[in-house]
């Protein structure tokens, strides 16, 4: 049996490599705008060894 829907929360892992800051911010904004606030627990950003030093 599945737990009730009130028990769920969501964590999003956003992995990027050599992306412009504006692209990353647009993705984060989209995640926040499209995910119900009571479900979204965290957004984790992972830089996958970017070579641009950012």
mmCIF file with all atom_site columns, N, CA and C in Angstrom:
data_model
loop_
_atom_site.group_PDB
_atom_site.id
_atom_site.type_symbol
_atom_site.label_atom_id
_atom_site.label_alt_id
_atom_site.label_comp_id
_atom_site.label_asym_id
_atom_site.label_entity_id
_atom_site.label_seq_id
_atom_site.pdbx_PDB_ins_code
_atom_site.Cartn_x
_atom_site.Cartn_y
_atom_site.Cartn_z
_atom_site.occupancy
_atom_site.B_iso_or_equiv
_atom_site.pdbx_formal_charge
_atom_site.auth_seq_id
_atom_site.auth_comp_id
_atom_site.auth_asym_id
_atom_site.auth_atom_id
_atom_site.pdbx_PDB_model_num
ATOM 1   N N  . UNK A 1 1  ? 0.842  -1.172 0.000   1.00 0.00 ? 1  UNK A N  1
ATOM 2   C CA . UNK A 1 1  ? 0.000  0.000  0.000   1.00 0.00 ? 1  UNK A CA 1
ATOM 3   C C  . UNK A 1 1  ? 0.893  1.244  0.000   1.00 0.00 ? 1  UNK A C  1
ATOM 4   N N  . UNK A 1 2  ? 0.518  2.227  -0.788  1.00 0.00 ? 2  UNK A N  1
ATOM 5   C CA . UNK A 1 2  ? 1.273  3.473  -0.868  1.00 0.00 ? 2  UNK A CA 1
ATOM 6   C C  . UNK A 1 2  ? 0.917  4.391  0.291   1.00 0.00 ? 2  UNK A C  1
ATOM 7   N N  . UNK A 1 3  ? 1.898  5.158  0.766   1.00 0.00 ? 3  UNK A N  1
ATOM 8   C CA . UNK A 1 3  ? 1.583  6.143  1.804   1.00 0.00 ? 3  UNK A CA 1
ATOM 9   C C  . UNK A 1 3  ? 0.689  7.240  1.232   1.00 0.00 ? 3  UNK A C  1
ATOM 10  N N  . UNK A 1 4  ? 0.015  7.971  2.092   1.00 0.00 ? 4  UNK A N  1
ATOM 11  C CA . UNK A 1 4  ? -0.850 9.052  1.616   1.00 0.00 ? 4  UNK A CA 1
ATOM 12  C C  . UNK A 1 4  ? -0.022 10.126 0.922   1.00 0.00 ? 4  UNK A C  1
ATOM 13  N N  . UNK A 1 5  ? -0.650 10.858 0.024   1.00 0.00 ? 5  UNK A N  1
ATOM 14  C CA . UNK A 1 5  ? 0.065  11.878 -0.744  1.00 0.00 ? 5  UNK A CA 1
ATOM 15  C C  . UNK A 1 5  ? 0.641  12.979 0.130   1.00 0.00 ? 5  UNK A C  1
ATOM 16  N N  . UNK A 1 6  ? 0.123  13.178 1.307   1.00 0.00 ? 6  UNK A N  1
ATOM 17  C CA . UNK A 1 6  ? 0.631  14.212 2.195   1.00 0.00 ? 6  UNK A CA 1
ATOM 18  C C  . UNK A 1 6  ? 2.026  13.927 2.722   1.00 0.00 ? 6  UNK A C  1
ATOM 19  N N  . UNK A 1 7  ? 2.517  12.728 2.546   1.00 0.00 ? 7  UNK A N  1
ATOM 20  C CA . UNK A 1 7  ? 3.827  12.336 3.084   1.00 0.00 ? 7  UNK A CA 1
ATOM 21  C C  . UNK A 1 7  ? 4.975  12.586 2.115   1.00 0.00 ? 7  UNK A C  1
ATOM 22  N N  . UNK A 1 8  ? 4.680  12.883 0.864   1.00 0.00 ? 8  UNK A N  1
ATOM 23  C CA . UNK A 1 8  ? 5.726  12.994 -0.136  1.00 0.00 ? 8  UNK A CA 1
ATOM 24  C C  . UNK A 1 8  ? 6.372  14.374 -0.134  1.00 0.00 ? 8  UNK A C  1
ATOM 25  N N  . UNK A 1 9  ? 7.660  14.392 -0.413  1.00 0.00 ? 9  UNK A N  1
ATOM 26  C CA . UNK A 1 9  ? 8.373  15.627 -0.711  1.00 0.00 ? 9  UNK A CA 1
ATOM 27  C C  . UNK A 1 9  ? 9.333  15.316 -1.852  1.00 0.00 ? 9  UNK A C  1
ATOM 28  N N  . UNK A 1 10 ? 9.784  16.357 -2.516  1.00 0.00 ? 10 UNK A N  1
ATOM 29  C CA . UNK A 1 10 ? 10.600 16.186 -3.705  1.00 0.00 ? 10 UNK A CA 1
ATOM 30  C C  . UNK A 1 10 ? 11.909 16.937 -3.540  1.00 0.00 ? 10 UNK A C  1
ATOM 31  N N  . UNK A 1 11 ? 12.988 16.286 -3.908  1.00 0.00 ? 11 UNK A N  1
ATOM 32  C CA . UNK A 1 11 ? 14.287 16.930 -4.023  1.00 0.00 ? 11 UNK A CA 1
ATOM 33  C C  . UNK A 1 11 ? 14.719 16.835 -5.475  1.00 0.00 ? 11 UNK A C  1
ATOM 34  N N  . UNK A 1 12 ? 15.232 17.915 -6.022  1.00 0.00 ? 12 UNK A N  1
ATOM 35  C CA . UNK A 1 12 ? 15.651 17.946 -7.419  1.00 0.00 ? 12 UNK A CA 1
ATOM 36  C C  . UNK A 1 12 ? 17.159 18.127 -7.460  1.00 0.00 ? 12 UNK A C  1
ATOM 37  N N  . UNK A 1 13 ? 17.830 17.291 -8.248  1.00 0.00 ? 13 UNK A N  1
ATOM 38  C CA . UNK A 1 13 ? 19.270 17.422 -8.456  1.00 0.00 ? 13 UNK A CA 1
ATOM 39  C C  . UNK A 1 13 ? 19.467 17.952 -9.870  1.00 0.00 ? 13 UNK A C  1
ATOM 40  N N  . UNK A 1 14 ? 20.091 19.115 -9.974  1.00 0.00 ? 14 UNK A N  1
ATOM 41  C CA . UNK A 1 14 ? 20.349 19.749 -11.262 1.00 0.00 ? 14 UNK A CA 1
ATOM 42  C C  . UNK A 1 14 ? 21.848 19.658 -11.529 1.00 0.00 ? 14 UNK A C  1
ATOM 43  N N  . UNK A 1 15 ? 22.214 18.832 -12.493 1.00 0.00 ? 15 UNK A N  1
ATOM 44  C CA . UNK A 1 15 ? 23.623 18.630 -12.839 1.00 0.00 ? 15 UNK A CA 1
ATOM 45  C C  . UNK A 1 15 ? 23.921 19.474 -14.072 1.00 0.00 ? 15 UNK A C  1
ATOM 46  N N  . UNK A 1 16 ? 25.014 20.227 -14.013 1.00 0.00 ? 16 UNK A N  1
ATOM 47  C CA . UNK A 1 16 ? 25.359 21.086 -15.140 1.00 0.00 ? 16 UNK A CA 1
ATOM 48  C C  . UNK A 1 16 ? 26.860 21.070 -15.369 1.00 0.00 ? 16 UNK A C  1
ATOM 49  N N  . UNK A 1 17 ? 27.239 21.392 -16.616 1.00 0.00 ? 17 UNK A N  1
ATOM 50  C CA . UNK A 1 17 ? 28.654 21.486 -16.972 1.00 0.00 ? 17 UNK A CA 1
ATOM 51  C C  . UNK A 1 17 ? 28.799 22.578 -18.024 1.00 0.00 ? 17 UNK A C  1
ATOM 52  N N  . UNK A 1 18 ? 29.577 23.581 -17.694 1.00 0.00 ? 18 UNK A N  1
ATOM 53  C CA . UNK A 1 18 ? 29.856 24.693 -18.607 1.00 0.00 ? 18 UNK A CA 1
ATOM 54  C C  . UNK A 1 18 ? 28.587 25.395 -19.101 1.00 0.00 ? 18 UNK A C  1
ATOM 55  N N  . UNK A 1 19 ? 27.603 25.533 -18.239 1.00 0.00 ? 19 UNK A N  1
ATOM 56  C CA . UNK A 1 19 ? 26.371 26.238 -18.596 1.00 0.00 ? 19 UNK A CA 1
ATOM 57  C C  . UNK A 1 19 ? 26.459 27.693 -18.154 1.00 0.00 ? 19 UNK A C  1
ATOM 58  N N  . UNK A 1 20 ? 25.845 28.560 -18.924 1.00 0.00 ? 20 UNK A N  1
ATOM 59  C CA . UNK A 1 20 ? 25.766 29.968 -18.543 1.00 0.00 ? 20 UNK A CA 1
ATOM 60  C C  . UNK A 1 20 ? 24.895 30.100 -17.297 1.00 0.00 ? 20 UNK A C  1
ATOM 61  N N  . UNK A 1 21 ? 25.229 31.064 -16.460 1.00 0.00 ? 21 UNK A N  1
ATOM 62  C CA . UNK A 1 21 ? 24.471 31.287 -15.230 1.00 0.00 ? 21 UNK A CA 1
ATOM 63  C C  . UNK A 1 21 ? 22.992 31.518 -15.528 1.00 0.00 ? 21 UNK A C  1
ATOM 64  N N  . UNK A 1 22 ? 22.699 32.216 -16.619 1.00 0.00 ? 22 UNK A N  1
ATOM 65  C CA . UNK A 1 22 ? 21.299 32.499 -16.960 1.00 0.00 ? 22 UNK A CA 1
ATOM 66  C C  . UNK A 1 22 ? 20.517 31.217 -17.243 1.00 0.00 ? 22 UNK A C  1
ATOM 67  N N  . UNK A 1 23 ? 21.150 30.224 -17.827 1.00 0.00 ? 23 UNK A N  1
ATOM 68  C CA . UNK A 1 23 ? 20.487 28.944 -18.112 1.00 0.00 ? 23 UNK A CA 1
ATOM 69  C C  . UNK A 1 23 ? 20.173 28.215 -16.811 1.00 0.00 ? 23 UNK A C  1
ATOM 70  N N  . UNK A 1 24 ? 21.133 28.217 -15.893 1.00 0.00 ? 24 UNK A N  1
ATOM 71  C CA . UNK A 1 24 ? 20.939 27.550 -14.599 1.00 0.00 ? 24 UNK A CA 1
ATOM 72  C C  . UNK A 1 24 ? 19.824 28.245 -13.819 1.00 0.00 ? 24 UNK A C  1
ATOM 73  N N  . UNK A 1 25 ? 19.842 29.577 -13.800 1.00 0.00 ? 25 UNK A N  1
ATOM 74  C CA . UNK A 1 25 ? 18.792 30.323 -13.100 1.00 0.00 ? 25 UNK A CA 1
ATOM 75  C C  . UNK A 1 25 ? 17.420 30.083 -13.720 1.00 0.00 ? 25 UNK A C  1
ATOM 76  N N  . UNK A 1 26 ? 17.365 29.978 -15.039 1.00 0.00 ? 26 UNK A N  1
ATOM 77  C CA . UNK A 1 26 ? 16.092 29.694 -15.711 1.00 0.00 ? 26 UNK A CA 1
ATOM 78  C C  . UNK A 1 26 ? 15.575 28.309 -15.319 1.00 0.00 ? 26 UNK A C  1
ATOM 79  N N  . UNK A 1 27 ? 16.474 27.333 -15.227 1.00 0.00 ? 27 UNK A N  1
ATOM 80  C CA . UNK A 1 27 ? 16.070 25.981 -14.818 1.00 0.00 ? 27 UNK A CA 1
ATOM 81  C C  . UNK A 1 27 ? 15.559 25.972 -13.381 1.00 0.00 ? 27 UNK A C  1
ATOM 82  N N  . UNK A 1 28 ? 16.265 26.669 -12.487 1.00 0.00 ? 28 UNK A N  1
ATOM 83  C CA . UNK A 1 28 ? 15.839 26.737 -11.083 1.00 0.00 ? 28 UNK A CA 1
ATOM 84  C C  . UNK A 1 28 ? 14.477 27.418 -10.971 1.00 0.00 ? 28 UNK A C  1
ATOM 85  N N  . UNK A 1 29 ? 14.309 28.514 -11.691 1.00 0.00 ? 29 UNK A N  1
ATOM 86  C CA . UNK A 1 29 ? 13.033 29.233 -11.679 1.00 0.00 ? 29 UNK A CA 1
ATOM 87  C C  . UNK A 1 29 ? 11.904 28.343 -12.180 1.00 0.00 ? 29 UNK A C  1
ATOM 88  N N  . UNK A 1 30 ? 12.165 27.584 -13.221 1.00 0.00 ? 30 UNK A N  1
ATOM 89  C CA . UNK A 1 30 ? 11.160 26.679 -13.761 1.00 0.00 ? 30 UNK A CA 1
ATOM 90  C C  . UNK A 1 30 ? 10.781 25.599 -12.754 1.00 0.00 ? 30 UNK A C  1
ATOM 91  N N  . UNK A 1 31 ? 11.778 25.039 -12.081 1.00 0.00 ? 31 UNK A N  1
ATOM 92  C CA . UNK A 1 31 ? 11.513 24.022 -11.055 1.00 0.00 ? 31 UNK A CA 1
ATOM 93  C C  . UNK A 1 31 ? 10.626 24.601 -9.960  1.00 0.00 ? 31 UNK A C  1
ATOM 94  N N  . UNK A 1 32 ? 10.973 25.789 -9.486  1.00 0.00 ? 32 UNK A N  1
ATOM 95  C CA . UNK A 1 32 ? 10.208 26.425 -8.405  1.00 0.00 ? 32 UNK A CA 1
ATOM 96  C C  . UNK A 1 32 ? 8.789  26.751 -8.857  1.00 0.00 ? 32 UNK A C  1
ATOM 97  N N  . UNK A 1 33 ? 8.643  27.268 -10.074 1.00 0.00 ? 33 UNK A N  1
ATOM 98  C CA . UNK A 1 33 ? 7.323  27.669 -10.567 1.00 0.00 ? 33 UNK A CA 1
ATOM 99  C C  . UNK A 1 33 ? 6.412  26.491 -10.891 1.00 0.00 ? 33 UNK A C  1
ATOM 100 N N  . UNK A 1 34 ? 6.985  25.359 -11.264 1.00 0.00 ? 34 UNK A N  1
ATOM 101 C CA . UNK A 1 34 ? 6.178  24.214 -11.698 1.00 0.00 ? 34 UNK A CA 1
ATOM 102 C C  . UNK A 1 34 ? 5.941  23.178 -10.607 1.00 0.00 ? 34 UNK A C  1
ATOM 103 N N  . UNK A 1 35 ? 6.635  23.298 -9.493  1.00 0.00 ? 35 UNK A N  1
ATOM 104 C CA . UNK A 1 35 ? 6.499  22.318 -8.414  1.00 0.00 ? 35 UNK A CA 1
ATOM 105 C C  . UNK A 1 35 ? 5.719  22.946 -7.269  1.00 0.00 ? 35 UNK A C  1
ATOM 106 N N  . UNK A 1 36 ? 4.664  22.295 -6.809  1.00 0.00 ? 36 UNK A N  1
ATOM 107 C CA . UNK A 1 36 ? 3.928  22.837 -5.662  1.00 0.00 ? 36 UNK A CA 1
ATOM 108 C C  . UNK A 1 36 ? 4.868  23.053 -4.474  1.00 0.00 ? 36 UNK A C  1
ATOM 109 N N  . UNK A 1 37 ? 4.781  24.220 -3.861  1.00 0.00 ? 37 UNK A N  1
ATOM 110 C CA . UNK A 1 37 ? 5.735  24.596 -2.807  1.00 0.00 ? 37 UNK A CA 1
ATOM 111 C C  . UNK A 1 37 ? 5.712  23.647 -1.620  1.00 0.00 ? 37 UNK A C  1
ATOM 112 N N  . UNK A 1 38 ? 4.567  23.044 -1.335  1.00 0.00 ? 38 UNK A N  1
ATOM 113 C CA . UNK A 1 38 ? 4.503  22.126 -0.196  1.00 0.00 ? 38 UNK A CA 1
ATOM 114 C C  . UNK A 1 38 ? 5.195  20.790 -0.497  1.00 0.00 ? 38 UNK A C  1
ATOM 115 N N  . UNK A 1 39 ? 5.517  20.526 -1.767  1.00 0.00 ? 39 UNK A N  1
ATOM 116 C CA . UNK A 1 39 ? 6.208  19.287 -2.129  1.00 0.00 ? 39 UNK A CA 1
ATOM 117 C C  . UNK A 1 39 ? 7.715  19.463 -2.278  1.00 0.00 ? 39 UNK A C  1
ATOM 118 N N  . UNK A 1 40 ? 8.150  20.652 -2.703  1.00 0.00 ? 40 UNK A N  1
ATOM 119 C CA . UNK A 1 40 ? 9.562  20.877 -2.998  1.00 0.00 ? 40 UNK A CA 1
ATOM 120 C C  . UNK A 1 40 ? 10.354 21.083 -1.718  1.00 0.00 ? 40 UNK A C  1
ATOM 121 N N  . UNK A 1 41 ? 11.252 20.155 -1.440  1.00 0.00 ? 41 UNK A N  1
ATOM 122 C CA . UNK A 1 41 ? 12.050 20.229 -0.220  1.00 0.00 ? 41 UNK A CA 1
ATOM 123 C C  . UNK A 1 41 ? 13.412 20.860 -0.475  1.00 0.00 ? 41 UNK A C  1
ATOM 124 N N  . UNK A 1 42 ? 14.045 20.507 -1.605  1.00 0.00 ? 42 UNK A N  1
ATOM 125 C CA . UNK A 1 42 ? 15.385 21.023 -1.866  1.00 0.00 ? 42 UNK A CA 1
ATOM 126 C C  . UNK A 1 42 ? 15.695 20.975 -3.351  1.00 0.00 ? 42 UNK A C  1
ATOM 127 N N  . UNK A 1 43 ? 16.623 21.850 -3.747  1.00 0.00 ? 43 UNK A N  1
ATOM 128 C CA . UNK A 1 43 ? 17.210 21.823 -5.081  1.00 0.00 ? 43 UNK A CA 1
ATOM 129 C C  . UNK A 1 43 ? 18.716 21.770 -4.866  1.00 0.00 ? 43 UNK A C  1
ATOM 130 N N  . UNK A 1 44 ? 19.336 20.732 -5.390  1.00 0.00 ? 44 UNK A N  1
ATOM 131 C CA . UNK A 1 44 ? 20.778 20.541 -5.232  1.00 0.00 ? 44 UNK A CA 1
ATOM 132 C C  . UNK A 1 44 ? 21.431 20.803 -6.583  1.00 0.00 ? 44 UNK A C  1
ATOM 133 N N  . UNK A 1 45 ? 22.420 21.696 -6.603  1.00 0.00 ? 45 UNK A N  1
ATOM 134 C CA . UNK A 1 45 ? 23.161 21.996 -7.826  1.00 0.00 ? 45 UNK A CA 1
ATOM 135 C C  . UNK A 1 45 ? 24.490 21.257 -7.796  1.00 0.00 ? 45 UNK A C  1
ATOM 136 N N  . UNK A 1 46 ? 24.792 20.560 -8.889  1.00 0.00 ? 46 UNK A N  1
ATOM 137 C CA . UNK A 1 46 ? 26.036 19.800 -8.986  1.00 0.00 ? 46 UNK A CA 1
ATOM 138 C C  . UNK A 1 46 ? 26.776 20.263 -10.232 1.00 0.00 ? 46 UNK A C  1
ATOM 139 N N  . UNK A 1 47 ? 27.959 20.827 -10.031 1.00 0.00 ? 47 UNK A N  1
ATOM 140 C CA . UNK A 1 47 ? 28.811 21.236 -11.141 1.00 0.00 ? 47 UNK A CA 1
ATOM 141 C C  . UNK A 1 47 ? 29.627 20.017 -11.556 1.00 0.00 ? 47 UNK A C  1
ATOM 142 N N  . UNK A 1 48 ? 29.366 19.519 -12.748 1.00 0.00 ? 48 UNK A N  1
ATOM 143 C CA . UNK A 1 48 ? 30.017 18.308 -13.246 1.00 0.00 ? 48 UNK A CA 1
ATOM 144 C C  . UNK A 1 48 ? 31.341 18.653 -13.930 1.00 0.00 ? 48 UNK A C  1
ATOM 145 N N  . UNK A 1 49 ? 32.243 19.240 -13.138 1.00 0.00 ? 49 UNK A N  1
ATOM 146 C CA . UNK A 1 49 ? 33.612 19.540 -13.578 1.00 0.00 ? 49 UNK A CA 1
ATOM 147 C C  . UNK A 1 49 ? 33.644 20.529 -14.739 1.00 0.00 ? 49 UNK A C  1
ATOM 148 N N  . UNK A 1 50 ? 32.989 21.660 -14.562 1.00 0.00 ? 50 UNK A N  1
ATOM 149 C CA . UNK A 1 50 ? 33.030 22.707 -15.577 1.00 0.00 ? 50 UNK A CA 1
ATOM 150 C C  . UNK A 1 50 ? 34.449 23.218 -15.749 1.00 0.00 ? 50 UNK A C  1
ATOM 151 N N  . UNK A 1 51 ? 34.774 23.557 -16.976 1.00 0.00 ? 51 UNK A N  1
ATOM 152 C CA . UNK A 1 51 ? 36.120 24.058 -17.253 1.00 0.00 ? 51 UNK A CA 1
ATOM 153 C C  . UNK A 1 51 ? 36.180 25.577 -17.262 1.00 0.00 ? 51 UNK A C  1
ATOM 154 N N  . UNK A 1 52 ? 35.035 26.251 -17.086 1.00 0.00 ? 52 UNK A N  1
ATOM 155 C CA . UNK A 1 52 ? 35.026 27.709 -17.159 1.00 0.00 ? 52 UNK A CA 1
ATOM 156 C C  . UNK A 1 52 ? 35.292 28.391 -15.823 1.00 0.00 ? 52 UNK A C  1
ATOM 157 N N  . UNK A 1 53 ? 35.532 27.634 -14.770 1.00 0.00 ? 53 UNK A N  1
ATOM 158 C CA . UNK A 1 53 ? 35.908 28.201 -13.486 1.00 0.00 ? 53 UNK A CA 1
ATOM 159 C C  . UNK A 1 53 ? 34.787 28.830 -12.699 1.00 0.00 ? 53 UNK A C  1
ATOM 160 N N  . UNK A 1 54 ? 33.548 28.665 -13.111 1.00 0.00 ? 54 UNK A N  1
ATOM 161 C CA . UNK A 1 54 ? 32.410 29.255 -12.395 1.00 0.00 ? 54 UNK A CA 1
ATOM 162 C C  . UNK A 1 54 ? 31.746 28.237 -11.520 1.00 0.00 ? 54 UNK A C  1
#
